[in-house]
XYZ file of C-alpha atoms in Angstrom:
566
model
C 19.898 112.728 87.665
C 20.943 112.129 91.253
C 18.249 112.369 93.725
C 18.965 113.414 97.442
C 18.054 111.405 99.838
C 16.656 112.293 103.451
C 20.203 112.705 104.995
C 21.583 114.873 101.432
C 18.365 117.087 102.271
C 18.931 117.716 106.085
C 22.650 118.170 105.362
C 22.043 121.012 103.162
C 19.146 122.515 105.259
C 21.169 122.479 108.280
C 24.006 124.578 106.618
C 21.590 126.991 105.502
C 20.269 127.788 108.832
C 23.978 127.793 110.017
C 25.196 130.168 107.369
C 21.960 132.436 107.799
C 22.697 132.777 111.895
C 26.649 133.432 111.008
C 25.640 136.055 108.373
C 23.185 137.735 110.726
C 25.679 137.881 113.607
C 28.356 139.214 111.095
C 25.851 142.229 109.654
C 25.396 142.841 113.428
C 29.057 143.274 114.411
C 28.911 139.994 116.468
C 31.498 138.380 114.188
C 34.529 140.213 112.443
C 35.623 140.063 108.917
C 38.289 137.528 109.847
C 36.199 135.376 111.409
C 33.263 135.646 108.854
C 35.701 134.979 105.900
C 36.508 131.479 106.473
C 32.328 131.237 106.871
C 31.338 132.546 103.910
C 34.305 131.133 101.673
C 32.552 127.397 102.528
C 29.668 128.613 101.556
C 31.001 129.599 98.273
C 30.594 133.337 98.715
C 33.364 135.622 97.737
C 34.110 139.396 97.885
C 35.027 140.651 94.079
C 36.100 143.695 92.629
C 32.584 145.281 93.001
C 29.913 143.127 94.600
C 29.830 139.544 96.430
C 29.878 136.647 94.096
C 28.100 133.636 94.881
C 29.520 130.444 93.390
C 26.760 127.513 93.297
C 27.892 123.762 92.992
C 26.936 121.407 90.073
C 28.050 118.394 91.027
C 29.432 116.641 87.982
C 27.696 119.190 85.568
C 24.426 117.647 86.315
C 21.093 119.726 86.121
C 17.563 119.133 86.314
C 15.203 121.493 84.673
C 13.614 122.836 87.926
C 17.245 123.462 89.243
C 17.604 125.779 85.800
C 14.309 127.734 86.549
C 15.309 128.104 89.993
C 18.756 129.429 88.750
C 16.656 131.584 86.393
C 14.725 132.949 89.584
C 17.744 133.954 91.209
C 18.957 135.680 88.441
C 16.193 137.733 87.905
C 15.132 138.506 91.521
C 18.679 138.559 93.325
C 21.461 139.456 90.360
C 21.393 141.349 87.332
C 19.244 139.015 85.243
C 22.145 136.505 84.215
C 24.452 133.659 85.585
C 27.534 132.549 84.520
C 28.753 129.011 84.064
C 32.449 128.452 85.085
C 35.272 125.853 83.752
C 34.235 123.635 87.040
C 30.834 123.472 85.789
C 29.526 125.541 88.598
C 27.093 128.762 88.299
C 28.539 131.984 89.597
C 26.193 134.927 90.447
C 28.452 138.150 90.331
C 25.874 140.544 91.932
C 24.052 139.420 94.495
C 23.801 141.610 98.102
C 25.443 139.937 101.137
C 22.194 139.974 103.222
C 20.475 138.083 100.447
C 22.835 134.917 100.103
C 21.342 133.248 103.016
C 17.939 133.378 101.234
C 19.118 132.660 98.030
C 20.982 129.339 99.797
C 17.493 128.585 101.038
C 16.027 128.708 97.663
C 18.654 126.246 96.247
C 18.222 123.782 98.843
C 14.244 123.563 97.901
C 15.962 121.989 94.524
C 18.766 120.155 95.803
C 21.461 122.378 95.207
C 24.037 124.563 97.507
C 27.085 126.293 97.543
C 29.136 123.957 100.097
C 33.057 123.525 99.449
C 32.822 125.502 96.305
C 35.406 127.564 97.786
C 38.208 127.840 100.587
C 40.950 125.098 101.295
C 39.078 122.092 100.918
C 38.205 119.245 98.606
C 36.092 121.365 95.867
C 33.215 120.470 93.254
C 33.854 116.927 91.437
C 33.846 117.119 87.717
C 33.483 114.826 84.961
C 32.406 114.251 81.424
C 29.518 116.322 80.487
C 28.208 113.118 78.481
C 28.681 110.552 81.310
C 26.057 108.232 81.169
C 25.113 108.675 77.422
C 28.671 108.844 75.790
C 29.065 106.539 72.711
C 32.727 105.899 74.045
C 31.821 105.533 77.356
C 33.443 102.188 78.856
C 31.815 102.878 82.694
C 29.527 105.839 83.985
C 31.595 107.753 86.261
C 28.656 109.799 88.003
C 27.922 107.257 90.939
C 31.785 107.227 91.464
C 31.356 111.372 91.489
C 28.597 111.032 93.996
C 30.418 108.631 96.175
C 33.534 111.127 95.977
C 31.277 114.105 96.630
C 29.656 112.525 99.942
C 32.904 111.154 101.112
C 34.423 114.689 100.968
C 31.536 116.870 102.422
C 32.498 118.160 105.692
C 35.181 115.469 105.813
C 36.970 116.512 109.100
C 40.381 115.581 108.328
C 40.788 117.433 104.705
C 38.261 120.530 105.590
C 41.419 122.742 105.966
C 44.128 121.206 103.576
C 46.898 123.702 102.728
C 44.874 124.725 99.275
C 41.847 124.157 97.637
C 41.944 120.632 96.333
C 40.249 119.100 92.853
C 38.863 115.674 91.505
C 37.944 114.818 87.936
C 36.487 111.437 87.199
C 36.748 110.133 83.700
C 34.947 106.705 82.322
C 35.127 107.065 78.736
C 37.664 106.310 76.214
C 38.348 110.239 75.518
C 39.266 112.409 78.610
C 36.872 115.141 78.476
C 37.074 115.936 82.014
C 41.001 116.914 81.872
C 41.832 114.654 84.797
C 45.787 115.185 84.168
C 45.151 118.818 85.098
C 43.755 117.565 88.476
C 45.024 117.471 92.094
C 43.528 113.812 91.736
C 42.404 112.559 88.481
C 40.545 109.181 88.516
C 40.227 107.406 85.384
C 37.971 104.350 85.384
C 39.595 101.029 83.930
C 39.128 97.373 84.054
C 42.104 94.821 84.813
C 42.601 91.721 82.866
C 39.947 89.708 84.506
C 37.241 92.511 83.880
C 37.416 94.016 87.489
C 36.611 97.777 87.568
C 39.307 100.059 89.121
C 40.927 103.365 88.692
C 44.241 104.499 87.253
C 45.210 107.301 89.560
C 46.769 110.517 88.670
C 48.047 112.938 91.030
C 49.747 116.415 91.180
C 48.049 117.959 88.004
C 46.903 121.472 87.662
C 47.144 124.991 86.087
C 47.549 128.213 87.701
C 51.069 129.929 88.530
C 52.809 126.538 88.081
C 51.065 124.537 85.439
C 52.258 120.950 85.524
C 50.525 117.613 84.157
C 49.388 115.094 86.659
C 51.592 112.060 87.096
C 50.286 108.330 87.318
C 50.972 106.929 90.914
C 48.945 103.826 90.521
C 47.717 102.154 87.349
C 44.771 100.241 89.105
C 42.986 100.409 92.113
C 40.261 98.178 92.891
C 37.124 100.268 93.410
C 36.495 98.758 96.972
C 39.525 100.886 98.093
C 39.833 104.085 96.158
C 38.342 106.184 99.042
C 41.181 104.655 101.235
C 43.735 105.210 98.499
C 42.535 108.835 98.202
C 42.705 109.023 102.047
C 46.434 108.204 101.606
C 47.362 110.612 99.169
C 45.261 113.281 101.178
C 47.172 112.415 104.236
C 50.542 112.556 102.438
C 49.480 116.259 101.119
C 48.609 117.361 104.630
C 51.544 116.200 106.538
C 54.093 117.947 103.752
C 51.909 120.423 102.178
C 53.243 124.016 102.688
C 51.004 126.398 104.805
C 53.620 129.293 104.973
C 53.381 130.166 101.106
C 50.144 130.129 99.531
C 52.145 129.752 96.175
C 53.891 126.578 97.008
C 50.965 125.027 98.779
C 49.236 123.065 95.951
C 49.741 119.277 95.804
C 51.154 119.933 92.577
C 54.288 121.286 94.064
C 54.822 118.674 96.531
C 54.568 115.991 93.973
C 57.296 117.744 92.062
C 59.438 118.283 94.775
C 59.288 114.883 96.088
C 58.930 113.545 92.818
C 56.413 111.263 91.371
C 57.944 107.954 92.110
C 58.868 108.977 96.007
C 55.313 110.662 96.669
C 53.680 106.942 95.286
C 56.149 105.538 97.690
C 54.961 107.536 100.704
C 51.175 106.872 99.282
C 51.828 103.280 99.424
C 53.240 103.234 102.607
C 50.117 105.449 104.142
C 48.218 103.012 102.092
C 49.003 100.469 104.583
C 47.262 101.872 107.219
C 44.349 102.911 105.190
C 43.587 99.908 103.153
C 40.197 98.246 104.134
C 39.280 101.056 107.101
C 36.146 102.517 107.257
C 36.033 104.254 103.909
C 36.045 100.850 101.810
C 33.249 100.384 99.594
C 30.887 97.740 99.413
C 28.685 96.706 96.654
C 25.878 97.911 98.525
C 26.751 100.989 98.706
C 27.545 101.434 95.272
C 24.252 100.109 94.285
C 22.543 102.967 96.970
C 24.422 105.616 95.018
C 23.663 104.454 91.702
C 19.932 103.764 92.453
C 19.481 107.338 93.411
C 20.131 108.300 90.067
C 16.522 108.096 87.925
C 17.953 108.247 84.234
C 15.546 107.956 81.490
C 14.912 104.489 80.208
C 15.645 104.699 76.439
C 14.801 102.251 73.713
C 16.323 102.100 70.738
C 15.212 103.896 67.843
C 15.385 103.541 64.131
C 19.102 104.216 63.041
C 18.151 107.191 60.929
C 15.060 108.874 61.313
C 13.589 110.157 57.924
C 12.703 113.572 58.515
C 16.245 113.899 60.043
C 17.651 112.981 57.073
C 15.613 114.933 54.665
C 16.725 118.043 56.806
C 20.370 117.437 56.705
C 20.359 117.418 53.040
C 17.992 120.483 52.078
C 19.216 122.872 55.116
C 22.556 123.698 55.223
C 22.316 125.778 58.524
C 20.813 122.970 60.092
C 23.515 120.686 58.706
C 26.331 122.982 60.262
C 24.700 122.825 63.657
C 24.592 119.059 63.544
C 28.333 118.795 62.437
C 29.508 120.762 65.485
C 26.869 120.993 68.037
C 25.975 117.244 68.083
C 27.733 114.385 69.796
C 27.113 110.556 69.496
C 24.985 108.709 71.920
C 25.174 105.065 73.396
C 21.511 104.441 72.614
C 20.539 104.209 68.959
C 18.456 106.679 67.514
C 19.500 109.449 69.985
C 22.133 112.223 70.264
C 23.451 114.695 72.813
C 22.907 118.321 71.933
C 25.575 121.095 72.804
C 23.643 124.212 73.538
C 26.312 126.867 72.670
C 26.835 129.910 75.167
C 29.290 131.709 72.813
C 27.162 133.791 70.818
C 29.408 136.617 69.457
C 28.825 139.714 71.544
C 27.857 137.739 74.697
C 30.557 136.901 77.304
C 31.534 133.313 76.907
C 29.395 130.943 79.785
C 26.899 134.037 80.563
C 22.968 133.032 80.402
C 20.388 135.241 81.072
C 17.162 134.569 83.425
C 15.106 134.017 80.539
C 17.567 131.288 78.695
C 17.708 129.480 82.306
C 13.816 129.034 81.808
C 13.974 128.575 77.915
C 16.790 125.623 78.393
C 14.470 124.086 81.411
C 11.408 124.106 78.827
C 13.639 122.598 76.172
C 14.755 119.963 78.520
C 11.419 119.086 79.567
C 9.836 118.640 76.255
C 12.801 116.957 74.447
C 15.612 115.761 76.831
C 13.866 114.181 79.795
C 14.223 117.097 82.099
C 18.038 116.752 82.251
C 20.750 119.151 81.220
C 24.812 119.329 81.854
C 27.143 121.869 82.030
C 30.502 121.662 80.578
C 34.094 122.998 81.766
C 34.165 124.638 78.176
C 31.058 126.731 79.496
C 28.490 125.368 77.390
C 25.423 123.213 78.321
C 24.404 119.743 77.223
C 20.896 118.354 76.411
C 22.222 114.729 77.069
C 19.585 112.380 75.444
C 17.493 113.962 72.411
C 16.083 111.881 69.644
C 16.801 112.384 66.355
C 13.149 113.021 65.002
C 13.446 116.070 67.522
C 16.710 117.313 66.469
C 15.602 120.166 64.036
C 13.149 121.443 66.091
C 15.477 121.902 69.136
C 17.723 123.502 66.876
C 14.916 126.053 65.355
C 14.194 126.661 69.168
C 17.743 126.920 70.327
C 18.427 129.234 67.367
C 15.347 131.883 68.406
C 16.922 131.615 72.047
C 20.711 132.487 70.718
C 21.685 129.459 71.844
C 22.552 127.367 68.287
C 25.687 129.077 67.043
C 27.367 126.198 65.306
C 30.679 126.657 66.671
C 31.548 123.921 69.230
C 34.955 123.014 69.227
C 35.754 125.859 66.960
C 37.747 129.506 67.397
C 35.130 131.558 68.947
C 34.017 128.631 71.050
C 36.428 130.226 73.701
C 36.931 129.174 77.190
C 37.091 132.509 79.200
C 37.343 133.441 82.849
C 35.477 136.815 83.907
C 38.977 138.706 84.181
C 39.071 142.027 85.897
C 35.796 143.049 85.185
C 34.901 141.299 88.021
C 37.898 139.287 89.778
C 39.691 140.932 92.134
C 42.604 138.847 91.608
C 42.869 139.689 87.675
C 45.853 141.636 86.372
C 43.490 142.279 83.229
C 40.168 142.044 81.497
C 39.280 138.787 79.462
C 35.706 139.511 78.233
C 36.816 142.349 75.972
C 39.652 140.360 74.433
C 36.932 137.619 73.722
C 34.405 140.127 72.322
C 37.373 141.594 70.096
C 38.424 138.009 68.441
C 34.722 137.012 68.401
C 34.069 139.952 66.432
C 37.080 139.606 63.925
C 36.295 135.971 63.469
C 32.368 136.498 62.881
C 31.972 134.538 59.873
C 30.732 130.961 60.248
C 32.231 129.572 56.712
C 35.768 131.038 57.698
C 35.388 129.378 61.154
C 34.429 125.891 59.617
C 37.344 126.256 57.339
C 39.649 127.174 60.040
C 38.294 123.845 61.614
C 38.750 122.617 65.265
C 40.734 125.116 67.290
C 40.687 125.578 70.907
C 41.419 129.189 72.292
C 41.510 129.537 76.009
C 41.657 133.091 77.855
C 42.750 133.749 81.480
C 42.651 137.260 83.103
C 45.624 136.171 85.627
C 47.841 133.261 86.181
C 45.281 131.392 88.453
C 44.339 130.279 84.873
C 40.642 129.800 85.665
C 40.405 130.194 81.566
C 42.800 127.109 81.385
C 44.847 129.157 79.033
C 47.820 126.691 79.525
C 46.013 123.798 77.731
C 44.381 125.839 74.924
C 45.544 125.390 71.268
C 45.696 128.862 71.700
C 46.317 130.266 75.326
C 46.098 134.209 76.564
C 47.143 135.319 79.799
C 46.440 138.916 81.150
C 49.464 140.515 82.869
C 50.032 143.622 84.270
C 52.971 145.715 82.796
C 53.552 148.894 84.429
C 50.118 149.247 85.629
C 48.713 148.716 82.130
C 46.691 145.306 80.714
C 48.846 143.156 78.347
C 48.501 139.537 77.236
C 50.979 136.789 76.744
C 50.270 134.244 74.177
C 51.132 130.324 74.478
C 50.719 127.971 71.363
C 50.635 124.346 71.377
C 48.638 123.147 74.535
C 45.978 120.606 74.482
C 43.531 118.854 76.834
C 42.340 115.108 76.287
C 44.256 112.063 76.631
C 47.536 113.622 75.609
C 47.007 116.909 77.768
C 50.148 118.933 77.386
C 51.072 122.426 78.216
C 51.286 125.395 75.729
C 54.536 127.287 75.196
C 55.345 131.259 75.205
C 55.517 132.593 71.756
C 57.506 135.443 73.078
C 56.843 139.040 74.420
C 53.175 140.072 75.474
C 50.666 142.105 73.469
C 48.676 145.410 73.959
C 44.797 144.864 74.302
C 44.251 146.345 70.794
C 46.885 144.218 69.118
C 45.156 140.618 70.023
C 42.745 140.229 67.324
C 45.861 140.851 64.793
C 47.757 138.655 66.846
C 45.170 135.856 66.330
C 44.940 136.581 62.781
C 48.453 135.890 62.348
C 48.601 133.025 64.074
C 45.462 131.640 61.962
C 47.146 132.893 58.902
C 50.469 130.892 59.207
C 48.368 127.861 60.105
C 46.372 128.235 56.776
C 49.496 128.596 55.016
C 51.067 125.671 56.520
C 48.524 123.262 56.943
C 48.218 119.783 55.269
C 44.802 119.069 54.492
C 44.045 116.637 57.070
C 45.606 118.793 60.108
C 44.216 120.598 62.862
C 45.519 123.580 64.066
C 47.599 122.067 67.085
C 48.713 119.397 64.462
C 50.349 122.101 62.258
C 52.028 123.750 65.326
C 53.634 120.382 66.268
C 54.760 119.624 62.799
C 56.245 122.647 62.052
C 57.170 124.076 65.362
C 56.376 127.103 67.157
C 59.070 129.077 65.927
C 57.139 129.545 62.458
C 54.319 130.816 64.207
C 56.342 133.242 66.295
C 58.313 134.921 63.312
C 54.764 135.381 61.592
C 53.374 136.997 64.320
C 56.099 139.418 65.395
C 57.230 140.207 61.597
C 53.710 140.978 60.890
C 53.494 143.374 64.343
C 56.571 145.179 63.337
C 55.170 145.815 59.833
C 51.953 147.317 61.059
C 53.817 149.424 63.970
C 55.816 150.794 61.350
C 52.727 151.493 58.842
C 51.249 153.416 62.151
C 54.322 155.315 62.733
C 54.363 156.522 58.828
C 50.964 157.615 59.099
C 51.403 159.484 62.281
C 54.331 161.253 60.335
C 52.160 162.002 57.388
C 49.059 163.371 59.508
C 51.726 166.020 61.202
């Protein structure tokens, strides 16, 4: 975990003081709504459908146990007893009183947390692989580089008021678990033929109203120049980005309109001026930032703990949990544990105040006090010894955090939707709950296998529906909530956007629609195929036909039943 230095702490403390004064002036009527709005947005404070929403930054998903306890205290004292993890690895509170927000930010500052730049047209929270630093397939730890981008971008005067919000993601592993292709800038750590570290740079990715997969604009930028190169990108965006139309203001629209080759040419031309500028990195600076991470020193343990092996053999429930919720660790004898925030009946990503505290206790006892949040809205204990896995499982099970469904259908990404968000066209959480209830059978889920279901309440795509194997989008249809379905999307190294299967569905139909898709997969799959593999092999038309034929049959049955009843 990164530890603040005196400058970090001073920056956060001064922002709290500043916003406290701004809020007091607003409440006293000395600032108008229009004057206060950009100030609150720069401090993560939205006005949602029923109450303010405070979005708290969790840089690259890293949390300490003390921070979790503070989040639990805030949930218990200032909210309705729970918080919500978002797809940017951040924490959101949906019910704080506006006048309490400065006090909440003051409490966060005592545990090295803030809400700076979690909203507004600026560079937002930098995201990364939640297994960074411990993943078995990692070749370069991205966390120090994420922290460097965070420090560089915080309060950067040139990029504080961009045409639209701007998002970075950084990857350092063989498998991209940060969806760098769906970000404004994706940085992929790599090495050249001589072993020198650099970045493959992707630009212009993003979901939302116009989903686009990012394009590579440079296959290798030396690490010393990466901030200078990013400055060149942002200057081209600032120069050409639309400020007259919010729907066309994202950098992805600019890259698409210019063409990736022309955009890259302009960036290179600007890079001539920024190369070797004041943002040039030195080894001393890298060492300074990396030195602020107080990671535990892990020594190799036996390759297999005897007690752990025995439990796997004689406890099916534990074995299923290990199969789905455990990830390989780079240090022998350790594993990473994914705590599922997807228990049936609970809004995906929600966590109670008591669970915040309990996860903090688990982290202190078994994971060196460290927790990670994922963009899939779960939590990770990064480093747990094999010998402790059974005890962690038993404890997590009592807490409702051990559902063995990671990577399965009910491990769905879901935005808050119209239950909270003023922008949403439709509710997301009730749809998720209905699907969870339909598929609340672990044996059946395991038989279906790996399947990513993502749900968004509007075109802003906070639920990442475009890159789900199955994506669900809430739409407004003559004042009613309907749902459009896509299939064939995927995140990761070969990120691809899903395709719409046809006309939208009423809310009550959604569990049946998902069942039709699943049944078609089961009827057509090969033994070694995931849902997404079968979709690609047999094509979307097969799934579309199954869904709409079965839908027509259900409607006909209902009509006949109605006639009989009359």
